[in-house]
Short mmCIF file of N, CA and C in Angstrom, two decimals:
data_model
loop_
_atom_site.label_atom_id
_atom_site.label_comp_id
_atom_site.label_asym_id
_atom_site.label_seq_id
_atom_site.Cartn_x
_atom_site.Cartn_y
_atom_site.Cartn_z
N MET A 10 -26.60 6.50 -25.33
CA MET A 10 -26.14 6.48 -24.00
C MET A 10 -24.84 5.54 -23.77
N THR A 11 -23.91 5.94 -23.26
CA THR A 11 -22.67 5.24 -23.07
C THR A 11 -22.70 4.45 -21.81
N GLU A 12 -22.48 3.11 -21.87
CA GLU A 12 -22.42 2.28 -20.75
C GLU A 12 -21.11 2.40 -19.98
N ALA A 13 -21.21 2.66 -18.67
CA ALA A 13 -20.00 2.74 -17.76
C ALA A 13 -19.49 1.38 -17.36
N VAL A 14 -18.18 1.27 -17.42
CA VAL A 14 -17.58 0.03 -16.92
C VAL A 14 -16.57 0.40 -15.82
N ALA A 15 -16.95 0.08 -14.67
CA ALA A 15 -16.05 0.50 -13.53
C ALA A 15 -16.11 -0.56 -12.49
N ALA A 16 -15.01 -0.61 -11.78
CA ALA A 16 -14.86 -1.56 -10.63
C ALA A 16 -15.66 -1.07 -9.42
N ILE A 17 -15.93 -1.99 -8.53
CA ILE A 17 -16.52 -1.56 -7.26
C ILE A 17 -15.51 -0.87 -6.50
N ASP A 18 -15.86 0.45 -6.17
CA ASP A 18 -14.78 1.26 -5.40
C ASP A 18 -15.29 1.53 -4.08
N ASN A 19 -14.84 0.68 -3.09
CA ASN A 19 -15.17 0.86 -1.72
C ASN A 19 -13.95 0.37 -0.84
N ASP A 20 -14.03 0.58 0.48
CA ASP A 20 -12.92 0.22 1.29
C ASP A 20 -12.55 -1.24 1.27
N LEU A 21 -13.60 -2.10 1.00
CA LEU A 21 -13.36 -3.50 0.94
C LEU A 21 -12.58 -3.95 -0.32
N TRP A 22 -12.87 -3.38 -1.45
CA TRP A 22 -12.28 -3.75 -2.68
C TRP A 22 -11.08 -2.89 -3.06
N ARG A 23 -10.87 -1.81 -2.45
CA ARG A 23 -9.88 -0.79 -2.82
C ARG A 23 -8.45 -1.40 -2.91
N PRO A 24 -7.99 -2.24 -1.92
CA PRO A 24 -6.61 -2.81 -2.06
C PRO A 24 -6.37 -3.57 -3.25
N PHE A 25 -7.39 -4.36 -3.74
CA PHE A 25 -7.22 -5.11 -4.97
C PHE A 25 -7.14 -4.22 -6.21
N TRP A 26 -7.94 -3.21 -6.29
CA TRP A 26 -7.94 -2.37 -7.49
C TRP A 26 -6.67 -1.45 -7.45
N GLN A 27 -6.27 -1.02 -6.36
CA GLN A 27 -5.00 -0.16 -6.25
C GLN A 27 -3.80 -1.03 -6.73
N ALA A 28 -3.73 -2.22 -6.36
CA ALA A 28 -2.56 -3.11 -6.77
C ALA A 28 -2.78 -3.42 -8.28
N ALA A 29 -4.02 -3.62 -8.76
CA ALA A 29 -4.18 -3.89 -10.19
C ALA A 29 -3.72 -2.74 -11.00
N GLU A 30 -3.91 -1.54 -10.53
CA GLU A 30 -3.42 -0.37 -11.26
C GLU A 30 -1.86 -0.39 -11.44
N GLU A 31 -1.19 -1.07 -10.40
CA GLU A 31 0.21 -1.22 -10.52
C GLU A 31 0.70 -2.52 -11.14
N ARG A 32 -0.34 -3.26 -11.69
CA ARG A 32 -0.21 -4.59 -12.32
C ARG A 32 0.28 -5.63 -11.33
N ARG A 33 -0.13 -5.55 -10.03
CA ARG A 33 0.18 -6.64 -9.02
C ARG A 33 -1.09 -7.21 -8.66
N LEU A 34 -0.98 -8.51 -8.28
CA LEU A 34 -2.10 -9.32 -7.75
C LEU A 34 -1.98 -9.44 -6.27
N VAL A 35 -2.99 -8.99 -5.59
CA VAL A 35 -3.01 -9.13 -4.09
C VAL A 35 -4.30 -9.82 -3.69
N LEU A 36 -4.19 -10.60 -2.59
CA LEU A 36 -5.35 -11.28 -2.07
C LEU A 36 -5.49 -11.03 -0.59
N PRO A 37 -6.71 -10.98 -0.01
CA PRO A 37 -6.80 -10.90 1.54
C PRO A 37 -6.40 -12.27 2.14
N PHE A 38 -5.69 -12.07 3.24
CA PHE A 38 -5.31 -13.21 4.02
C PHE A 38 -5.82 -13.07 5.45
N CYS A 39 -6.09 -14.25 6.07
CA CYS A 39 -6.48 -14.19 7.48
C CYS A 39 -5.25 -13.88 8.29
N SER A 40 -5.32 -12.90 9.13
CA SER A 40 -4.13 -12.51 9.87
C SER A 40 -3.68 -13.47 10.94
N VAL A 41 -4.58 -14.37 11.36
CA VAL A 41 -4.21 -15.35 12.26
C VAL A 41 -3.90 -16.70 11.67
N GLY A 42 -4.80 -17.13 10.74
CA GLY A 42 -4.63 -18.50 10.15
C GLY A 42 -3.74 -18.55 8.89
N ASP A 43 -3.27 -17.36 8.46
CA ASP A 43 -2.38 -17.28 7.35
C ASP A 43 -2.88 -17.99 6.04
N ARG A 44 -4.20 -17.78 5.87
CA ARG A 44 -4.86 -18.47 4.64
C ARG A 44 -5.37 -17.32 3.79
N ALA A 45 -5.27 -17.43 2.46
CA ALA A 45 -5.83 -16.53 1.55
C ALA A 45 -7.31 -16.91 1.41
N PHE A 46 -8.20 -15.95 1.03
CA PHE A 46 -9.62 -16.23 0.69
C PHE A 46 -10.11 -15.09 -0.34
N TRP A 47 -11.28 -15.54 -0.88
CA TRP A 47 -11.88 -14.78 -1.90
C TRP A 47 -13.28 -15.11 -1.89
N PRO A 48 -14.20 -14.10 -2.07
CA PRO A 48 -13.96 -12.58 -2.23
C PRO A 48 -13.54 -11.94 -1.02
N PRO A 49 -13.13 -10.59 -1.13
CA PRO A 49 -12.71 -9.92 0.06
C PRO A 49 -13.88 -9.88 1.10
N SER A 50 -13.50 -9.74 2.42
CA SER A 50 -14.44 -9.58 3.53
C SER A 50 -13.70 -8.70 4.55
N PRO A 51 -14.47 -8.05 5.33
CA PRO A 51 -13.88 -7.18 6.35
C PRO A 51 -13.26 -7.99 7.48
N ILE A 52 -13.64 -9.30 7.60
CA ILE A 52 -13.10 -10.16 8.64
C ILE A 52 -12.75 -11.44 8.01
N SER A 53 -11.91 -12.16 8.70
CA SER A 53 -11.48 -13.53 8.13
C SER A 53 -12.62 -14.51 8.25
N PRO A 54 -12.85 -15.36 7.12
CA PRO A 54 -13.87 -16.32 7.22
C PRO A 54 -13.34 -17.61 7.92
N TYR A 55 -12.05 -17.61 8.35
CA TYR A 55 -11.39 -18.85 8.98
C TYR A 55 -11.36 -18.74 10.50
N ALA A 56 -11.13 -17.50 10.92
CA ALA A 56 -10.97 -17.31 12.44
C ALA A 56 -11.91 -16.18 12.74
N GLY A 57 -13.12 -16.48 13.28
CA GLY A 57 -14.09 -15.43 13.56
C GLY A 57 -13.61 -14.18 14.15
N GLY A 58 -13.85 -13.13 13.49
CA GLY A 58 -13.58 -11.68 13.97
C GLY A 58 -12.16 -11.35 13.79
N CYS A 59 -11.29 -12.23 13.15
CA CYS A 59 -9.74 -11.81 12.98
C CYS A 59 -9.63 -10.83 11.85
N GLY A 60 -8.52 -10.20 11.84
CA GLY A 60 -8.25 -9.17 10.91
C GLY A 60 -7.79 -9.72 9.56
N VAL A 61 -7.65 -8.87 8.56
CA VAL A 61 -7.37 -9.17 7.24
C VAL A 61 -6.07 -8.55 6.80
N GLU A 62 -5.21 -9.18 6.13
CA GLU A 62 -3.99 -8.58 5.66
C GLU A 62 -3.97 -8.79 4.03
N TRP A 63 -3.68 -7.82 3.28
CA TRP A 63 -3.53 -8.01 1.91
C TRP A 63 -2.15 -8.28 1.57
N ARG A 64 -1.91 -9.26 0.80
CA ARG A 64 -0.48 -9.68 0.38
C ARG A 64 -0.40 -9.96 -1.12
N GLU A 65 0.68 -9.65 -1.63
CA GLU A 65 0.99 -9.92 -3.06
C GLU A 65 1.19 -11.37 -3.23
N VAL A 66 0.60 -11.94 -4.28
CA VAL A 66 0.84 -13.34 -4.59
C VAL A 66 1.27 -13.55 -6.13
N ALA A 67 1.83 -14.66 -6.36
CA ALA A 67 2.38 -14.91 -7.76
C ALA A 67 1.17 -14.90 -8.73
N ARG A 68 1.48 -14.26 -9.88
CA ARG A 68 0.44 -14.23 -10.92
C ARG A 68 0.56 -15.43 -11.86
N ARG A 69 0.18 -16.50 -11.32
CA ARG A 69 0.33 -17.84 -11.91
C ARG A 69 -0.63 -18.81 -11.27
N GLY A 70 -1.17 -19.74 -12.06
CA GLY A 70 -2.11 -20.73 -11.57
C GLY A 70 -2.45 -21.78 -12.57
N ARG A 71 -3.41 -22.66 -12.22
CA ARG A 71 -3.82 -23.68 -13.07
C ARG A 71 -5.22 -23.36 -13.66
N LEU A 72 -5.42 -23.45 -14.91
CA LEU A 72 -6.70 -23.28 -15.49
C LEU A 72 -7.60 -24.43 -15.11
N VAL A 73 -8.71 -24.10 -14.49
CA VAL A 73 -9.67 -25.13 -14.02
C VAL A 73 -10.76 -25.35 -15.05
N SER A 74 -11.30 -24.23 -15.60
CA SER A 74 -12.27 -24.34 -16.67
C SER A 74 -12.29 -23.02 -17.42
N ARG A 75 -13.11 -22.99 -18.50
CA ARG A 75 -13.28 -21.91 -19.39
C ARG A 75 -14.63 -21.87 -20.02
N ILE A 76 -15.13 -20.70 -20.39
CA ILE A 76 -16.35 -20.59 -21.15
C ILE A 76 -16.16 -19.54 -22.12
N VAL A 77 -16.69 -19.70 -23.32
CA VAL A 77 -16.56 -18.79 -24.41
C VAL A 77 -17.95 -18.11 -24.48
N THR A 78 -17.93 -16.79 -24.55
CA THR A 78 -19.18 -15.92 -24.66
C THR A 78 -19.24 -15.40 -26.14
N ARG A 79 -20.25 -15.65 -26.82
CA ARG A 79 -20.48 -15.19 -28.18
C ARG A 79 -21.53 -14.20 -28.28
N ARG A 80 -22.24 -13.84 -27.26
CA ARG A 80 -23.29 -12.96 -27.25
C ARG A 80 -22.96 -11.82 -26.19
N GLY A 81 -23.01 -10.64 -26.60
CA GLY A 81 -22.67 -9.54 -25.80
C GLY A 81 -23.80 -9.11 -24.80
N PHE A 82 -23.49 -9.17 -23.54
CA PHE A 82 -24.40 -8.72 -22.47
C PHE A 82 -24.12 -7.26 -22.04
N GLN A 83 -22.93 -6.76 -22.40
CA GLN A 83 -22.55 -5.44 -22.06
C GLN A 83 -22.13 -4.80 -23.27
N GLN A 84 -22.58 -3.69 -23.62
CA GLN A 84 -22.22 -2.98 -24.92
C GLN A 84 -20.61 -2.66 -24.93
N ALA A 85 -20.17 -2.36 -23.74
CA ALA A 85 -18.75 -1.94 -23.69
C ALA A 85 -17.81 -3.13 -24.14
N PHE A 86 -18.28 -4.37 -24.09
CA PHE A 86 -17.40 -5.50 -24.47
C PHE A 86 -17.68 -6.09 -25.89
N ALA A 87 -18.59 -5.47 -26.68
CA ALA A 87 -19.06 -5.93 -27.80
C ALA A 87 -17.92 -6.14 -28.81
N ASP A 88 -16.93 -5.24 -28.85
CA ASP A 88 -15.83 -5.37 -29.73
C ASP A 88 -14.90 -6.56 -29.38
N LEU A 89 -15.00 -7.11 -28.29
CA LEU A 89 -14.14 -8.19 -27.84
C LEU A 89 -14.80 -9.60 -28.24
N LEU A 90 -16.05 -9.60 -28.65
CA LEU A 90 -16.66 -10.90 -28.96
C LEU A 90 -16.02 -11.62 -30.05
N PRO A 91 -15.95 -13.00 -30.09
CA PRO A 91 -16.27 -13.78 -28.81
C PRO A 91 -15.00 -13.65 -27.98
N TYR A 92 -15.30 -13.73 -26.65
CA TYR A 92 -14.22 -13.78 -25.65
C TYR A 92 -14.51 -14.82 -24.64
N ALA A 93 -13.50 -15.14 -23.86
CA ALA A 93 -13.67 -16.30 -22.96
C ALA A 93 -13.24 -15.73 -21.49
N ILE A 94 -13.82 -16.42 -20.56
CA ILE A 94 -13.52 -16.26 -19.12
C ILE A 94 -12.94 -17.59 -18.68
N GLY A 95 -11.91 -17.52 -17.84
CA GLY A 95 -11.26 -18.70 -17.35
C GLY A 95 -11.31 -18.68 -15.87
N LEU A 96 -11.40 -19.88 -15.23
CA LEU A 96 -11.37 -20.04 -13.81
C LEU A 96 -10.01 -20.57 -13.49
N VAL A 97 -9.25 -19.73 -12.65
CA VAL A 97 -7.85 -20.06 -12.44
C VAL A 97 -7.65 -20.33 -10.90
N GLU A 98 -7.07 -21.51 -10.57
CA GLU A 98 -6.77 -21.73 -9.19
C GLU A 98 -5.25 -21.45 -8.94
N LEU A 99 -5.18 -20.56 -7.88
CA LEU A 99 -3.80 -20.16 -7.49
C LEU A 99 -3.24 -21.11 -6.50
N ALA A 100 -1.93 -20.93 -6.19
CA ALA A 100 -1.31 -21.79 -5.25
C ALA A 100 -1.85 -21.59 -3.80
N GLU A 101 -2.49 -20.51 -3.56
CA GLU A 101 -3.10 -20.17 -2.35
C GLU A 101 -4.47 -20.85 -2.14
N ASP A 102 -4.91 -21.72 -2.95
CA ASP A 102 -6.19 -22.41 -2.97
C ASP A 102 -7.24 -21.41 -3.12
N VAL A 103 -7.11 -20.42 -3.87
CA VAL A 103 -8.13 -19.47 -4.21
C VAL A 103 -8.37 -19.50 -5.74
N ARG A 104 -9.62 -19.42 -6.13
CA ARG A 104 -9.90 -19.44 -7.55
C ARG A 104 -10.50 -18.03 -7.89
N LEU A 105 -9.90 -17.51 -9.10
CA LEU A 105 -10.28 -16.32 -9.58
C LEU A 105 -10.77 -16.40 -11.05
N CYS A 106 -11.67 -15.52 -11.51
CA CYS A 106 -12.04 -15.54 -12.92
C CYS A 106 -11.08 -14.47 -13.65
N ALA A 107 -10.70 -14.85 -14.85
CA ALA A 107 -9.85 -14.02 -15.60
C ALA A 107 -10.22 -14.04 -17.03
N HIS A 108 -10.07 -12.87 -17.84
CA HIS A 108 -10.40 -12.80 -19.20
C HIS A 108 -9.36 -13.77 -19.92
N LEU A 109 -9.85 -14.43 -20.87
CA LEU A 109 -8.98 -15.31 -21.70
C LEU A 109 -9.05 -14.93 -23.15
N SER A 110 -8.03 -14.27 -23.73
CA SER A 110 -8.01 -13.72 -25.02
C SER A 110 -7.99 -14.80 -26.05
N ASP A 111 -7.37 -15.88 -25.78
CA ASP A 111 -7.28 -16.96 -26.72
C ASP A 111 -7.69 -18.26 -26.17
N PRO A 112 -8.94 -18.58 -26.17
CA PRO A 112 -9.50 -19.76 -25.44
C PRO A 112 -9.01 -21.03 -26.07
N GLU A 113 -8.49 -21.07 -27.34
CA GLU A 113 -7.97 -22.26 -27.92
C GLU A 113 -6.52 -22.49 -27.59
N GLY A 114 -5.88 -21.46 -26.99
CA GLY A 114 -4.40 -21.53 -26.63
C GLY A 114 -4.15 -22.29 -25.32
N VAL A 115 -5.13 -22.47 -24.57
CA VAL A 115 -4.89 -23.19 -23.31
C VAL A 115 -6.11 -24.09 -22.96
N ALA A 116 -5.85 -25.19 -22.18
CA ALA A 116 -6.88 -26.06 -21.84
C ALA A 116 -6.91 -26.18 -20.35
N PRO A 117 -8.08 -26.70 -19.86
CA PRO A 117 -8.11 -27.01 -18.40
C PRO A 117 -6.98 -27.95 -18.06
N GLY A 118 -6.35 -27.54 -16.82
CA GLY A 118 -5.25 -28.32 -16.35
C GLY A 118 -3.89 -27.62 -16.73
N ASP A 119 -3.91 -26.68 -17.74
CA ASP A 119 -2.63 -26.01 -18.09
C ASP A 119 -2.29 -24.98 -16.94
N ILE A 120 -1.00 -24.81 -16.86
CA ILE A 120 -0.44 -23.81 -15.99
C ILE A 120 -0.42 -22.48 -16.82
N VAL A 121 -1.04 -21.39 -16.20
CA VAL A 121 -1.14 -20.18 -16.94
C VAL A 121 -0.61 -18.92 -16.17
N GLY A 122 -0.12 -18.00 -16.92
CA GLY A 122 0.34 -16.72 -16.22
C GLY A 122 -0.82 -15.72 -16.23
N LEU A 123 -0.76 -14.81 -15.31
CA LEU A 123 -1.82 -13.79 -15.16
C LEU A 123 -1.20 -12.42 -15.33
N GLU A 124 -2.03 -11.54 -15.88
CA GLU A 124 -1.55 -10.14 -15.99
C GLU A 124 -2.78 -9.29 -15.85
N PHE A 125 -2.54 -8.01 -15.62
CA PHE A 125 -3.61 -7.01 -15.69
C PHE A 125 -3.48 -6.27 -16.97
N ARG A 126 -4.62 -6.15 -17.74
CA ARG A 126 -4.65 -5.44 -19.02
C ARG A 126 -5.87 -4.56 -19.02
N MET A 127 -5.80 -3.53 -19.84
CA MET A 127 -7.01 -2.69 -20.12
C MET A 127 -7.68 -3.28 -21.24
N LEU A 128 -8.94 -3.62 -21.07
CA LEU A 128 -9.68 -4.21 -22.17
C LEU A 128 -10.60 -3.22 -22.91
N VAL A 129 -11.03 -2.20 -22.08
CA VAL A 129 -11.86 -1.23 -22.77
C VAL A 129 -11.50 0.19 -22.31
N ASP A 130 -11.65 1.17 -23.23
CA ASP A 130 -11.32 2.52 -22.78
C ASP A 130 -12.10 3.01 -21.63
N GLY A 131 -11.41 3.61 -20.63
CA GLY A 131 -12.01 4.08 -19.49
C GLY A 131 -12.41 3.16 -18.38
N GLY A 132 -12.03 1.89 -18.64
CA GLY A 132 -12.26 0.80 -17.64
C GLY A 132 -11.02 0.70 -16.62
N GLN A 133 -11.14 -0.36 -15.79
CA GLN A 133 -10.08 -0.74 -15.03
C GLN A 133 -9.22 -1.75 -15.58
N PRO A 134 -7.88 -2.01 -15.13
CA PRO A 134 -7.23 -3.13 -15.59
C PRO A 134 -7.90 -4.48 -15.23
N VAL A 135 -8.00 -5.32 -16.12
CA VAL A 135 -8.72 -6.60 -15.85
C VAL A 135 -7.74 -7.80 -15.84
N LEU A 136 -8.01 -8.71 -14.82
CA LEU A 136 -7.10 -9.91 -14.69
C LEU A 136 -7.31 -10.71 -15.91
N THR A 137 -6.15 -10.95 -16.61
CA THR A 137 -6.25 -11.68 -17.92
C THR A 137 -5.25 -12.84 -17.94
N ILE A 138 -5.55 -13.89 -18.52
CA ILE A 138 -4.76 -15.07 -18.69
C ILE A 138 -3.75 -14.72 -19.80
N ALA A 139 -2.46 -14.59 -19.44
CA ALA A 139 -1.42 -14.15 -20.33
C ALA A 139 -0.83 -15.17 -21.26
N ALA A 140 -0.45 -16.31 -20.67
CA ALA A 140 0.29 -17.29 -21.42
C ALA A 140 0.37 -18.53 -20.57
N SER A 141 0.58 -19.60 -21.16
CA SER A 141 0.87 -20.85 -20.45
C SER A 141 2.26 -20.85 -19.97
N GLY A 142 2.52 -21.80 -18.89
CA GLY A 142 3.83 -21.97 -18.38
C GLY A 142 4.14 -20.97 -17.39
#
C-alpha cells in the first residue's frame, strides 16, 4: 500500500498552497492590525472578528533551532533520511517549520533563505531552507 502525502486542502489553507505552487510565500495578516500570524485562521487573532488578508512576504529569516530525524515515521520520506527540520523566524514575527537538507550547513542564529521544493513524487512543494545569507 502506498502512503499518500498531501497538503490540507480546504478554504483555510488554500491560499498558502496555491502560492507555494507558484514558489511564493504568503502569510495571513490581520486586516485591521496589519500583523501576520500563523497558523491560518478564518478571523484575526489580534482584533476579534476582523478579516484576514493573505500577503506575500520575503522568503528569508533567522534559523531559531533545528532537529535531525534519523528514523522514518512516514514511508514516503524514507529515502530522505536522515533529514532535518528547522524553525525559521521571519521578519513578520512568525515562525515556520522548513525542511533542512543540510543540517550541518547552518546553525541557529544564521540568516537563511527559503524556497519551495518538491521532496517526494506526487507531493506538494515543501518550504525548504535554501541557503544562508
